[in-house]
Coordinates of C-alpha atoms in Angstrom, one line a residue:
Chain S
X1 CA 16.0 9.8 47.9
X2 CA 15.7 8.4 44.6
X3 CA 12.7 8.9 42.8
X4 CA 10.6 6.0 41.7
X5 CA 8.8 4.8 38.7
X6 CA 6.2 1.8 38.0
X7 CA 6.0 0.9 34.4
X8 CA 2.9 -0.6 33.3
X9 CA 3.5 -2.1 29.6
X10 CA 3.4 -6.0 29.0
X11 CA 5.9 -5.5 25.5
X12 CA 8.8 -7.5 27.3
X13 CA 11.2 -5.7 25.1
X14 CA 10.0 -2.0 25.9
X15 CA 10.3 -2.6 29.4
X16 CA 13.5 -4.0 28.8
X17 CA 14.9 -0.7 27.3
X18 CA 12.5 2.0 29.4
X19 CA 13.7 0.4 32.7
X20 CA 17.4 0.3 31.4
X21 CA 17.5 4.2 30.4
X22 CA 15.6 5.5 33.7
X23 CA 17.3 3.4 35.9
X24 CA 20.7 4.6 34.2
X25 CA 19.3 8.1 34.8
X26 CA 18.9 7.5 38.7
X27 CA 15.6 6.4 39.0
X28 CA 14.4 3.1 41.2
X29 CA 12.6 1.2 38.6
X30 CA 9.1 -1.0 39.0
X31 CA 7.4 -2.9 36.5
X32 CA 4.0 -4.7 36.1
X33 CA 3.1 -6.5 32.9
X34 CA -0.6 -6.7 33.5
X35 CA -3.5 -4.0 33.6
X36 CA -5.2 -5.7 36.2
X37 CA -2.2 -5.8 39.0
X38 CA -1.2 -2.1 38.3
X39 CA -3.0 0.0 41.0
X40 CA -1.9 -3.2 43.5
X41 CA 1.4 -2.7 42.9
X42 CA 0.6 1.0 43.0
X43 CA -0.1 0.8 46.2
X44 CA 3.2 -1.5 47.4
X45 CA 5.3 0.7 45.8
X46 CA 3.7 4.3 45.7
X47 CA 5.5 6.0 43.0
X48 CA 6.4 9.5 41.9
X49 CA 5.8 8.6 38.5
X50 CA 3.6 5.8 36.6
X51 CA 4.2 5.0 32.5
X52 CA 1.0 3.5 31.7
X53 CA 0.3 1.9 28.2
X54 CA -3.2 1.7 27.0
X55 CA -3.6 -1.8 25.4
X56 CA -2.8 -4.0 28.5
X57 CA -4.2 -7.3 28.9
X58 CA -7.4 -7.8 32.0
X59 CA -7.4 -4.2 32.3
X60 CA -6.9 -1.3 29.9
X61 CA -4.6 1.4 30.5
X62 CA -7.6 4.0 30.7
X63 CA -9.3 1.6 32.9
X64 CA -6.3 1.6 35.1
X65 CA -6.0 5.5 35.4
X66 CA -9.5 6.0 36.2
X67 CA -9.4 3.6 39.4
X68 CA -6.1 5.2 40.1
X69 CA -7.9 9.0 40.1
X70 CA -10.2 7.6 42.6
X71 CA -8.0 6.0 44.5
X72 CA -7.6 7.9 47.9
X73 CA -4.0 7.5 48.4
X74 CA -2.9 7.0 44.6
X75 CA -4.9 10.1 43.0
X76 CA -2.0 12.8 42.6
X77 CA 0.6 10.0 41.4
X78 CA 1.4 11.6 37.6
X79 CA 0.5 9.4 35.0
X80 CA 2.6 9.1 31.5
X81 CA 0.0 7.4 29.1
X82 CA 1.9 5.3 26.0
X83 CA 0.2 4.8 23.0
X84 CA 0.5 3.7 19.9
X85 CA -2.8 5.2 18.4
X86 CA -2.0 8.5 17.7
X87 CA -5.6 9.1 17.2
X88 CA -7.3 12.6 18.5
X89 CA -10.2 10.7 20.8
X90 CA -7.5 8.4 22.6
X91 CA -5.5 11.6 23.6
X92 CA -8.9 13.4 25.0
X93 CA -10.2 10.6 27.0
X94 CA -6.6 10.4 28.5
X95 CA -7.4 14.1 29.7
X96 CA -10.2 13.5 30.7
X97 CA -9.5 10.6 33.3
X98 CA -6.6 12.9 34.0
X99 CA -3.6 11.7 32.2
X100 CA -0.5 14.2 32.7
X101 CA 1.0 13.5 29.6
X102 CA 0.4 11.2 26.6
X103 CA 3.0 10.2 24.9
X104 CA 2.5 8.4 21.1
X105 CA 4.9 5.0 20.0
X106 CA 7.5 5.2 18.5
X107 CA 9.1 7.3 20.9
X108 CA 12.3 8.9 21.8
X109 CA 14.6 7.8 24.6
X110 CA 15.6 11.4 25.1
X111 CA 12.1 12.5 25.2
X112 CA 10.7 9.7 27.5
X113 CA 13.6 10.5 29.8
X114 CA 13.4 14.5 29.9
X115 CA 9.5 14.1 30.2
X116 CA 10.0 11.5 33.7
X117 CA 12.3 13.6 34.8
X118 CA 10.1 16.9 34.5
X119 CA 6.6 14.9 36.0
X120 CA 8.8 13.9 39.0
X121 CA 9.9 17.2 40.0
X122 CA 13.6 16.6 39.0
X123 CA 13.7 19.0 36.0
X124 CA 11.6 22.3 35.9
Chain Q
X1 CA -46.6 19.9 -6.2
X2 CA -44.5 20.7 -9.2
X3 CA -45.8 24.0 -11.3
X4 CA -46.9 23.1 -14.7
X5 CA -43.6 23.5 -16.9
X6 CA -45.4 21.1 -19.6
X7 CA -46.0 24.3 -21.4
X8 CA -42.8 25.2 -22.1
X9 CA -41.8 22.3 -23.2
X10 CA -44.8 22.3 -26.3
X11 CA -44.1 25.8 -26.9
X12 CA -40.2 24.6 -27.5
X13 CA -41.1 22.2 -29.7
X14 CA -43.8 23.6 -32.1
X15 CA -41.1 26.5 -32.4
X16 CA -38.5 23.6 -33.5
X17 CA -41.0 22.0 -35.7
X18 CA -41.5 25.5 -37.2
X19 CA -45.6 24.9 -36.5
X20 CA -47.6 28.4 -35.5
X21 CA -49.8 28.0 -33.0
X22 CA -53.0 28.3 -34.7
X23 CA -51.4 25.0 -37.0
X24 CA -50.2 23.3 -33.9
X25 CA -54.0 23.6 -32.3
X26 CA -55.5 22.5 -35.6
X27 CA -53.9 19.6 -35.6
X28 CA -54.6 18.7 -32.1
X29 CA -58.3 19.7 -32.4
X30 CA -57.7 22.9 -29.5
X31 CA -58.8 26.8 -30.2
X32 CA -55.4 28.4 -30.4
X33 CA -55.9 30.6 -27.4
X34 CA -56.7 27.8 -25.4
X35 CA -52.9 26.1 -26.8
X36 CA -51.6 30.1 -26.2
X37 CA -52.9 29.7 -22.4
X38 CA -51.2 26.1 -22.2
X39 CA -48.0 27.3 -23.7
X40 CA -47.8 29.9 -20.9
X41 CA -48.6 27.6 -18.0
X42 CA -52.1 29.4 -17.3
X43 CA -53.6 25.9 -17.8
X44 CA -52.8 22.4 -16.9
X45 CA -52.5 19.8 -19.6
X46 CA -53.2 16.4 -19.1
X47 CA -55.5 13.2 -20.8
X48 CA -56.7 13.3 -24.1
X49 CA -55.3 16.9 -25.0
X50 CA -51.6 15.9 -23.5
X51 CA -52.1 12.9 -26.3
X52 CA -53.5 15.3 -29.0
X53 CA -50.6 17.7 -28.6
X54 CA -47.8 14.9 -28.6
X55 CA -49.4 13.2 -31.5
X56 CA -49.2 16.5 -33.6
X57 CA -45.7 17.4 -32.3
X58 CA -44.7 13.4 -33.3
X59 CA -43.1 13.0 -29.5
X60 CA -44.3 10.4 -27.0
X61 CA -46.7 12.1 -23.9
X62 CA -43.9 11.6 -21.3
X63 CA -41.4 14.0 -23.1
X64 CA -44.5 16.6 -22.4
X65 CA -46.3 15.7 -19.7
X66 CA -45.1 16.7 -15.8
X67 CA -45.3 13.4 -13.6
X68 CA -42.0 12.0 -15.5
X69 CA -40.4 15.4 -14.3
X70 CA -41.5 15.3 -10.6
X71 CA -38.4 13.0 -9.6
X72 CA -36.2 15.2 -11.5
X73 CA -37.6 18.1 -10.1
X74 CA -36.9 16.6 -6.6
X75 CA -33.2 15.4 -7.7
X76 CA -32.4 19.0 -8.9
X77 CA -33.4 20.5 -5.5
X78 CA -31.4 17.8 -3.7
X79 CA -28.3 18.9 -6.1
X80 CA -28.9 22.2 -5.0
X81 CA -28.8 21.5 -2.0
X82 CA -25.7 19.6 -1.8
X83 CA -23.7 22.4 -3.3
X84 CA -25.7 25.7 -2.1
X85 CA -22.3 27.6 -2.4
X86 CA -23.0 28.2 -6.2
X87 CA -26.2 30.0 -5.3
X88 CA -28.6 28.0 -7.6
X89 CA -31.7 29.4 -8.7
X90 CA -33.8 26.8 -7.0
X91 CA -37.0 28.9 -8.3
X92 CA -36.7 28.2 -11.8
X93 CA -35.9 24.2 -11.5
X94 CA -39.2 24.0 -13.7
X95 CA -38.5 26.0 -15.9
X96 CA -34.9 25.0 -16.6
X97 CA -36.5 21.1 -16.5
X98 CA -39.1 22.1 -19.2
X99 CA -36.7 24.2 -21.6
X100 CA -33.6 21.8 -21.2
X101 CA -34.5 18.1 -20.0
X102 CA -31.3 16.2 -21.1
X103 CA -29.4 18.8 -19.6
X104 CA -31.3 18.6 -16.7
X105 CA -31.2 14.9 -16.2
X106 CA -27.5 14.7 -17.1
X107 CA -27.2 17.4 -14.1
X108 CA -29.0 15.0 -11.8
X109 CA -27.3 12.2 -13.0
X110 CA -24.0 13.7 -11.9
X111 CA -25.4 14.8 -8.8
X112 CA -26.0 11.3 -7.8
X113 CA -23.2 9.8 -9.1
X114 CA -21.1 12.7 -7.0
X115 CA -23.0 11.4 -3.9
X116 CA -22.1 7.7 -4.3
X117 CA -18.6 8.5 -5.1
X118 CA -18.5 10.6 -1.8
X119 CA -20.0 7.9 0.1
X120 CA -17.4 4.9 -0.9
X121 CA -14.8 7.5 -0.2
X122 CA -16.4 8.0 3.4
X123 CA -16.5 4.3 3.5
X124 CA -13.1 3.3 2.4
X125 CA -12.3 6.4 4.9
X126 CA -14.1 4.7 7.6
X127 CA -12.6 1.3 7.3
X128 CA -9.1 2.4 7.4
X129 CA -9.6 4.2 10.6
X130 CA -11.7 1.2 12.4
X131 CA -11.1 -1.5 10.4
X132 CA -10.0 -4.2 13.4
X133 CA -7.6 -6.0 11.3
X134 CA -5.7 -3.3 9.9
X135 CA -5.9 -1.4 13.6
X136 CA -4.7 -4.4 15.5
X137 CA -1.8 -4.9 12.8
X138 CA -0.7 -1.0 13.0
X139 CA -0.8 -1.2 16.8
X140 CA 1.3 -4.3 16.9
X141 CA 3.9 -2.5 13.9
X142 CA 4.4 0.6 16.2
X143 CA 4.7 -1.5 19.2
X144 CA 7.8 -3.3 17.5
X145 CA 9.1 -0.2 16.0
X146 CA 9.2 1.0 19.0
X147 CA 10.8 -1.3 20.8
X148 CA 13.3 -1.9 17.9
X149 CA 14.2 2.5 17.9
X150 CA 14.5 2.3 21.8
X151 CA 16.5 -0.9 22.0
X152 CA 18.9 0.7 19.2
X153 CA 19.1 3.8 20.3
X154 CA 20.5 2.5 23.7
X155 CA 23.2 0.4 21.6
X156 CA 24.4 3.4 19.5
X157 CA 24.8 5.9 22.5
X158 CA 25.2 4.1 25.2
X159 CA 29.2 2.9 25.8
X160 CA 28.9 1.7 29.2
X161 CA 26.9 -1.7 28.9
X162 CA 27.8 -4.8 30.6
X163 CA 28.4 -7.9 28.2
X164 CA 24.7 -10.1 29.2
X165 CA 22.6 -6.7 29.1
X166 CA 23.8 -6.0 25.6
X167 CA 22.9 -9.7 24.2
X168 CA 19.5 -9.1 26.0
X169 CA 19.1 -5.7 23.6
X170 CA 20.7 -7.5 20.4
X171 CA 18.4 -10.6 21.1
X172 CA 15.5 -7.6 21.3
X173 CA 16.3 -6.1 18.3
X174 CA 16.3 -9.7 16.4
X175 CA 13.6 -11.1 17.8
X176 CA 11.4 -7.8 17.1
X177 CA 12.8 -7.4 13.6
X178 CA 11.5 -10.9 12.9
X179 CA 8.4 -10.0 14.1
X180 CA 7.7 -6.7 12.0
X181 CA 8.6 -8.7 9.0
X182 CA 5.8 -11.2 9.7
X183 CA 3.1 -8.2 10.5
X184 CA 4.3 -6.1 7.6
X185 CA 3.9 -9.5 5.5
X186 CA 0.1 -10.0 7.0
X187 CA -0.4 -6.6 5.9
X188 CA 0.3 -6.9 3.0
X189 CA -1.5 -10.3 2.3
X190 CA -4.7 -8.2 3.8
X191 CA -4.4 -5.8 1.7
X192 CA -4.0 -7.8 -1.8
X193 CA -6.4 -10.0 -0.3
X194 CA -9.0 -7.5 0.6
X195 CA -8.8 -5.7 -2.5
X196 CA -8.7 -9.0 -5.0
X197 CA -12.0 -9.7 -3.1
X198 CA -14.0 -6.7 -2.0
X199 CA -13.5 -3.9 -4.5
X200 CA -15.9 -3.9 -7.8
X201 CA -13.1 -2.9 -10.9
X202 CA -13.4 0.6 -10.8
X203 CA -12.6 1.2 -14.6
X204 CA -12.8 -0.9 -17.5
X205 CA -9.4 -1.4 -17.6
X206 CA -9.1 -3.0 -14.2
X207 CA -12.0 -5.5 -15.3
X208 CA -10.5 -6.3 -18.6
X209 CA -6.8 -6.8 -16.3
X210 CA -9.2 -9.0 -13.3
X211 CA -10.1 -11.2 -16.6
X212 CA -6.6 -11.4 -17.9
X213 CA -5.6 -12.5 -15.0
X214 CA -8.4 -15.1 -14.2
X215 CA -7.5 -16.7 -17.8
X216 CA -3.4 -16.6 -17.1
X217 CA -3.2 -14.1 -19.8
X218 CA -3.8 -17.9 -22.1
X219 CA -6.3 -18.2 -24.6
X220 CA -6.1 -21.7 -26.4
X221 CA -8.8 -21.3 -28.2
X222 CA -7.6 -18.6 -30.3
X223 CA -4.5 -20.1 -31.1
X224 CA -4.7 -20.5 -34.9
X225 CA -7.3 -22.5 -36.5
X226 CA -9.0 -22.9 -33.2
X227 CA -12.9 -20.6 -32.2
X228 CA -13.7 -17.8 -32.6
X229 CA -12.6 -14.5 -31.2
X230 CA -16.9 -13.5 -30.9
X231 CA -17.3 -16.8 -28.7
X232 CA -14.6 -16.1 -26.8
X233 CA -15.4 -12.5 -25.5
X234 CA -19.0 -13.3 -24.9
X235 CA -18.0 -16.0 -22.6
X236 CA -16.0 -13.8 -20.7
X237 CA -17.7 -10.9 -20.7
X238 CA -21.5 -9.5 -21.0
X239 CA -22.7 -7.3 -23.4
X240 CA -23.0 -3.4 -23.6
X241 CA -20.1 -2.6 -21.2
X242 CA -17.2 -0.6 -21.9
X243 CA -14.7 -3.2 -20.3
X244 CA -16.2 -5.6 -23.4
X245 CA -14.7 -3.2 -25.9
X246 CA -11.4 -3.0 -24.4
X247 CA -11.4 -6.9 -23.8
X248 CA -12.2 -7.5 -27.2
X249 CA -9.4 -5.2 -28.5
X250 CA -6.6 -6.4 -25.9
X251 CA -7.9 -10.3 -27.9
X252 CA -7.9 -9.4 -31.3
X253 CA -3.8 -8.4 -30.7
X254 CA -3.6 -11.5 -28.8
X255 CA -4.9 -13.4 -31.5
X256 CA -2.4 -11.4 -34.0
X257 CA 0.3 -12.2 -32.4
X258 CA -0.8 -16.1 -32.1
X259 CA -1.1 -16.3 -35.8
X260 CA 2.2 -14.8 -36.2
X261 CA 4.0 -17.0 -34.0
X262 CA 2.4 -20.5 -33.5
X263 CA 2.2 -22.3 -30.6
X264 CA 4.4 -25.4 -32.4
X265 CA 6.7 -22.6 -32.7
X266 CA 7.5 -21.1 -29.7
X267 CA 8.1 -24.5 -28.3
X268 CA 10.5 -25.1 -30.9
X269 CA 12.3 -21.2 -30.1
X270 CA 11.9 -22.2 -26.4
X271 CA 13.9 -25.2 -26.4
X272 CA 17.0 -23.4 -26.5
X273 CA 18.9 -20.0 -25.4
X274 CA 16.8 -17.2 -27.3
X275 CA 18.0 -14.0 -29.0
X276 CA 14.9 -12.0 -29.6
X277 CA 16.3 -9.6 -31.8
X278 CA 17.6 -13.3 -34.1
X279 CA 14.7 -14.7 -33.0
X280 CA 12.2 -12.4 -34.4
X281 CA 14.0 -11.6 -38.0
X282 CA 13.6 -15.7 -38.0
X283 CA 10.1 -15.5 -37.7
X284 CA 9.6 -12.2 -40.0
X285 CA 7.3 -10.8 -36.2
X286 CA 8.8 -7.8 -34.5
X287 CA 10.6 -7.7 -31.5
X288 CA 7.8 -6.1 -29.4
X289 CA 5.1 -9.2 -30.8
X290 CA 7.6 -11.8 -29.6
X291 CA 7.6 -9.8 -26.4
X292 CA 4.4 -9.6 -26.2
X293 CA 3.9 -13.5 -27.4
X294 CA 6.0 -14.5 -24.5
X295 CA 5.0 -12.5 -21.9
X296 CA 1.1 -13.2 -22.9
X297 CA 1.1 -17.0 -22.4
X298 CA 0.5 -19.7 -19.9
X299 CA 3.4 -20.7 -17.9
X300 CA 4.0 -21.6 -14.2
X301 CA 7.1 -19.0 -14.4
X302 CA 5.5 -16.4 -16.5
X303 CA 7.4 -13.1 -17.7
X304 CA 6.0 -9.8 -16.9
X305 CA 5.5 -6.9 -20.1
X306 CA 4.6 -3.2 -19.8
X307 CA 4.2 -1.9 -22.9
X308 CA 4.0 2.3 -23.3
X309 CA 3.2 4.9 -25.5
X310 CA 4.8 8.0 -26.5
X311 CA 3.8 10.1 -23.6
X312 CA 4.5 7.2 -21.0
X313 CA 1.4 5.6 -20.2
X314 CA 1.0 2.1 -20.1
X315 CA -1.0 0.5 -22.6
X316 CA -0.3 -3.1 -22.0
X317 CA 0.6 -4.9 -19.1
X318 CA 1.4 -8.2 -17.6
X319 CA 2.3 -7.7 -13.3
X320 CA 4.2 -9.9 -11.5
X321 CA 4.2 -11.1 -7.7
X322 CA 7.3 -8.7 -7.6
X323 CA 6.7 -6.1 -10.1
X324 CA 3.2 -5.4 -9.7
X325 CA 2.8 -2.8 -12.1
X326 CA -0.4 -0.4 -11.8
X327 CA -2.0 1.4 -14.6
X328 CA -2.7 4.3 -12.6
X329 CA 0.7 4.2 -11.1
X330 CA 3.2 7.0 -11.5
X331 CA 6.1 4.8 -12.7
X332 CA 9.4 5.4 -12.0
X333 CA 11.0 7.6 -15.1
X334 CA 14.2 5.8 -14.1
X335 CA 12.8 2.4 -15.8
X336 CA 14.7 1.3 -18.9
X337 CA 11.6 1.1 -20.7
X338 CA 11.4 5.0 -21.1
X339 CA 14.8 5.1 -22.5
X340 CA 13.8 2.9 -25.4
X341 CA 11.8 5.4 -26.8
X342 CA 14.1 7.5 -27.5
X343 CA 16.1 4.5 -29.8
X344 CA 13.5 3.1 -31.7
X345 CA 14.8 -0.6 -33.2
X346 CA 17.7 -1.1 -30.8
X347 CA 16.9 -4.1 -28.5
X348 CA 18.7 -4.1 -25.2
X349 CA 19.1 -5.8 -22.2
X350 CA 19.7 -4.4 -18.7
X351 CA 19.5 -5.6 -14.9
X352 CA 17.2 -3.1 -13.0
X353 CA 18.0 -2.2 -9.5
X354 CA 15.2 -1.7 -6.7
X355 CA 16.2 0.8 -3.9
X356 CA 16.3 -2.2 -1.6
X357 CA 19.3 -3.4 -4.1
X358 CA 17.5 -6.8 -5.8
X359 CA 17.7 -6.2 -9.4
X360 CA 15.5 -7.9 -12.1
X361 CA 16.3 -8.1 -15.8
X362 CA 14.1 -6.2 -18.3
X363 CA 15.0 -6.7 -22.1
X364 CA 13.7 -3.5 -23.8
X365 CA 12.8 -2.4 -27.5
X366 CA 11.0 0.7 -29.3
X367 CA 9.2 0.7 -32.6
X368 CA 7.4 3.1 -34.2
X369 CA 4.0 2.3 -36.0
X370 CA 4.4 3.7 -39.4
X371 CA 1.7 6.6 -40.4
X372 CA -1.4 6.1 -42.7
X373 CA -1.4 9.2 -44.6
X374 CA 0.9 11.8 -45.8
X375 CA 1.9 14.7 -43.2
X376 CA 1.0 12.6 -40.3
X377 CA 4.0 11.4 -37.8
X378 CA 4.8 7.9 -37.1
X379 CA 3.7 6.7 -33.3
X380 CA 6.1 5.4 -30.8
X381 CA 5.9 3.0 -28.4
X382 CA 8.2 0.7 -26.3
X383 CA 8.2 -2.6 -24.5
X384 CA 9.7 -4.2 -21.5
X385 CA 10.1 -7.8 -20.8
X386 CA 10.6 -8.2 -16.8
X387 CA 12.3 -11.8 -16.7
X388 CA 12.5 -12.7 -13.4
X389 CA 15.7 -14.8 -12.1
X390 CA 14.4 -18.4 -12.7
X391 CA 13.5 -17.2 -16.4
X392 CA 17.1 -15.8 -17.1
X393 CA 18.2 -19.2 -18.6
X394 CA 15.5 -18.6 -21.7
X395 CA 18.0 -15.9 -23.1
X396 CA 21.4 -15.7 -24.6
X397 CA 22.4 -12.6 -22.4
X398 CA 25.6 -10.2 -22.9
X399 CA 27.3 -8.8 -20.0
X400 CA 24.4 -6.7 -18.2
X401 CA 24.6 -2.9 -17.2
X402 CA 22.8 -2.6 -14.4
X403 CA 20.7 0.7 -13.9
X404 CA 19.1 2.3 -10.8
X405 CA 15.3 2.6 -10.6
X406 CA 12.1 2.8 -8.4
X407 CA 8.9 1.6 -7.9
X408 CA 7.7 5.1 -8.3
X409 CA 8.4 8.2 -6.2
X410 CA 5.2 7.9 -4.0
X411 CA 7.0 4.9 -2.0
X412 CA 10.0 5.0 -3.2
X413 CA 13.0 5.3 -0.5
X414 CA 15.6 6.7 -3.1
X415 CA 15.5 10.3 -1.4
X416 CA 18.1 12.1 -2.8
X417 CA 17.0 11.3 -6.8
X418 CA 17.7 13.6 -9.5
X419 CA 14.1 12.3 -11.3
X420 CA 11.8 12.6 -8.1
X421 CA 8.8 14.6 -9.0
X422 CA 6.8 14.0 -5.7
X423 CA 7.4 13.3 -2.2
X424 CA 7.7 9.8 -1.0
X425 CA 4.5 9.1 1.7
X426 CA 6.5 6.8 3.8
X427 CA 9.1 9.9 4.7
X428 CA 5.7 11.2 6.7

């Protein structure tokens, strides 16, 4: 069973590459372009791994992850936050809505891949 | 309430005035052991006797009396306070107040200046970390870095991509690359604009280079037998500020050189291929006035001159859109103009190339002003025209050698240089 991942990020061209490399790594790939439709499509697709940005448009990427924490069914899904504000407050108030990881722009492909593949349970 | 210090103060300067007490309290109509109790801060002094006592020691009240010291005394204790690592002796504020006032108010003076500094530096701090602009424009640069490093990463390691996907990630690439260009370019248009319009000139010379500017480095009434030079700086400047000395310096050169070379005849050198080094000899100037005669004038394609001294620092200056040159900027020791120094009366002309590979043409000379007395040594300096491309036709040019330079090692991409003497910040 493959694992899957919903990609929340509405930068055409990041999507473009992140769903490329994890889908060439074995993953089934979802993505949602809008802040607002992301715990929806959560719900259709229920995956093993969300990449959430923070600056989304209708609804912000923290706004997204704290209606995802209370969300009955949805609430252990990991979360991979993607920022480009590298800035100290952003990363605590990811921890503190319960972000699993946070990761800052301009990232690596390696890195993005070997961090999915540990938060789904593929890689110790 | 302050503690009388007034005491000390008339004790310190009956002793300067040489005056014993019983002559000081003669004088001022006072029994001397009433002064004596005074002059040890056993009795207040105030009114009539406070005027007595100034009047005989030929000062004016306020240098003796307290109430002129009680904001001091309070600006002391707040300087104290701001640095209590040093330990002061906040005890004896009076009494340093009373036996050294000028050094007390120059202490206070510092200690406010210190806080002002501190809080621009907390503002400037503050708006680089929320102005909205500059955070909305960093967020949007990382975005299409990162697209850009992802996107090209995939091309450079990954073989196995079918022919549409890999036009999708080259169109990426383009399409982000074009759009970094245009954020980096509002960047920096914020920036120059921001600082052109917010920031007081934080030294003389950046007012007297703000007024330069405003004028197009052109004054047409100085050229010879036009106003005067005193007309001239007060309408460009007020009175009693440092900047107004420098300004006033920077014209009386410019009008120098004006005399030397007439406006009737620069047009005349102008209308055809010019050799400085011929050029000046015609006109009995030096190299470095024609320079600076060329370079200081109005034109819709102006030239740009940095003129040094013998230890490097810039003394004159005229930036460019492209060669914006800083007087507090480390400049690159690569620049030709630092090699003319070291050949004083050779003129010579070179093309400089940046570390993105456009390369300018700088035409540089050295003199050295003679000495005034015997014993003392001759001082150096050195000038560089910077002629940008549409301005190449005003010279008769040999074939150019074209040297490597920087625009200083601070953001300079040139990583492996033999001269870098600091770090470049954009490595970080």
């Amino acid at each position: 069973m493959r694992k899957r991942i919903l990609i929340v990020e509405d930068e055409a061209n990041i999507v473009e590459s992140l769903a490329f490399l994890l889908r060439r790594d074995g993953f089934d790939v979802s993505t949602i372009p809008d802040g607002a439709r992301a715990v929806g499509e959560a719900e259709r697709v229920t995956p093993d791994l969300m990449i959430l940005d923070v600056m989304l448009p209708n609804l912000s990427g923290f706004d997204v992850l704290r209606d995802l924490r209370a969300h009955d069914g949805l609430n252990a899904t990991p979360v991979m936050m993607l920022t480009a504000k590298g800035q100290t407050r952003d990363r605590e108030q990811a921890e503190q809505l319960g972000a699993n990881l946070f990761m800052t722009k301009p990232f690596s492909n390696a890195e993005i891949i070997a961090q999915a593949r540990r938060l789904t349970g593929l890689d110790p | 309430m302050a503690r009388s210090f007034a005491g000390l103060r008339i004790r310190e300067r009956r002793l300067a005035l040489g005056l014993s007490q019983t002559a000081l309290a003669l004088s001022a109509g006072i029994s001397p052991s009433y002064l004596n109790l005074i002059e040890h801060n056993r009795r207040p002094v105030a009114g009539k006797v406070l005027l007595a006592l100034a009047r005989a020691l030929d000062v004016p009240p306020s240098a003796l009396g307290e109430q002129a010291s009680l904001g001091l005394v309070a600006a002391l204790r707040e300087a104290a306070a701001d640095l209590p690592v040093h330990d002061p002796e906040t005890h004896l504020i009076e009494e340093f107040i009373g036996r050294y006032p000028g050094w007390a108010r120059m202490l206070s003076t510092l200690d406010i200046s210190n806080r002002e500094q501190r809080s621009t530096i907390e503002a400037l701090g503050d708006r680089l970390t929320h102005d909205p602009v500059l955070q909305s424009d960093m967020h949007e640069m990382l975005t299409t870095i990162t697209a850009i490093r992802s996107t090209a990463s995939i091309l450079a390691t990954v073989d196995d991509i079918d022919v549409p996907q890999r036009l999708r990630f080259t169109r990426a690439i383009h399409d982000e690359s074009q759009r970094l260009s245009e954020v980096a370019g509002a960047l920096t248009e914020y920036f120059d604009r921001t600082a052109a319009a917010d920031r007081p000139p934080a030294t003389p010379e950046e007012e007297v280079a703000r007024i330069l500017e405003g004028a197009n480095y052109a004054f047409p009434e100085l050229e010879p037998g036009s106003g005067a030079l005193d007309q001239t700086v007060d309408r460009l400047i007020s009175k009693g500020t440092a900047a107004r000395t420098e300004l006033r310096k920077w014209l009386t050169r410019w009008t120098a050189d004006a005399a030397a070379i007439p406006q009737p005849a620069l047009k005349t050198l102008l209308r055809t291929p010019l050799d400085l080094t011929a050029a000046a000899r015609t006109l009995g100037v030096s190299v470095a006035q024609l320079m600076r005669r060329l370079a200081f004038r109005h034109s819709d394609a102006p030239l740009g001159l940095i003129e040094i001294n013998g230890a490097g620092q810039i003394l004159l200056r005229r930036p460019l859109p492209d060669w914006p040159i800083s007087r507090q900027m480390a400049a690159c020791p690569l620049l030709p103009v630092f090699d003319a120094l070291w050949q004083p009366g050779l003129t010579a002309a070179v093309l400089v190339q940046m570390p993105g590979g456009q390369t300018t043409l700088a035409i540089c000379t050295a003199e050295i002003k003679p000495a005034t007395q015997m014993g003392e040594r001759g001082r150096p300096s050195a000038t560089m025209l910077i002629v940008p491309d549409a301005n190449r036709r005003l010279f008769t040019l040999p074939d150019l050698p074209t040297v490597a330079a920087g625009p200083g090692c601070r953001i300079c991409t040139r990583r492996s240089c033999s001269a870098r003497i600091a770090e470049p910040v954009i490595a970080r």
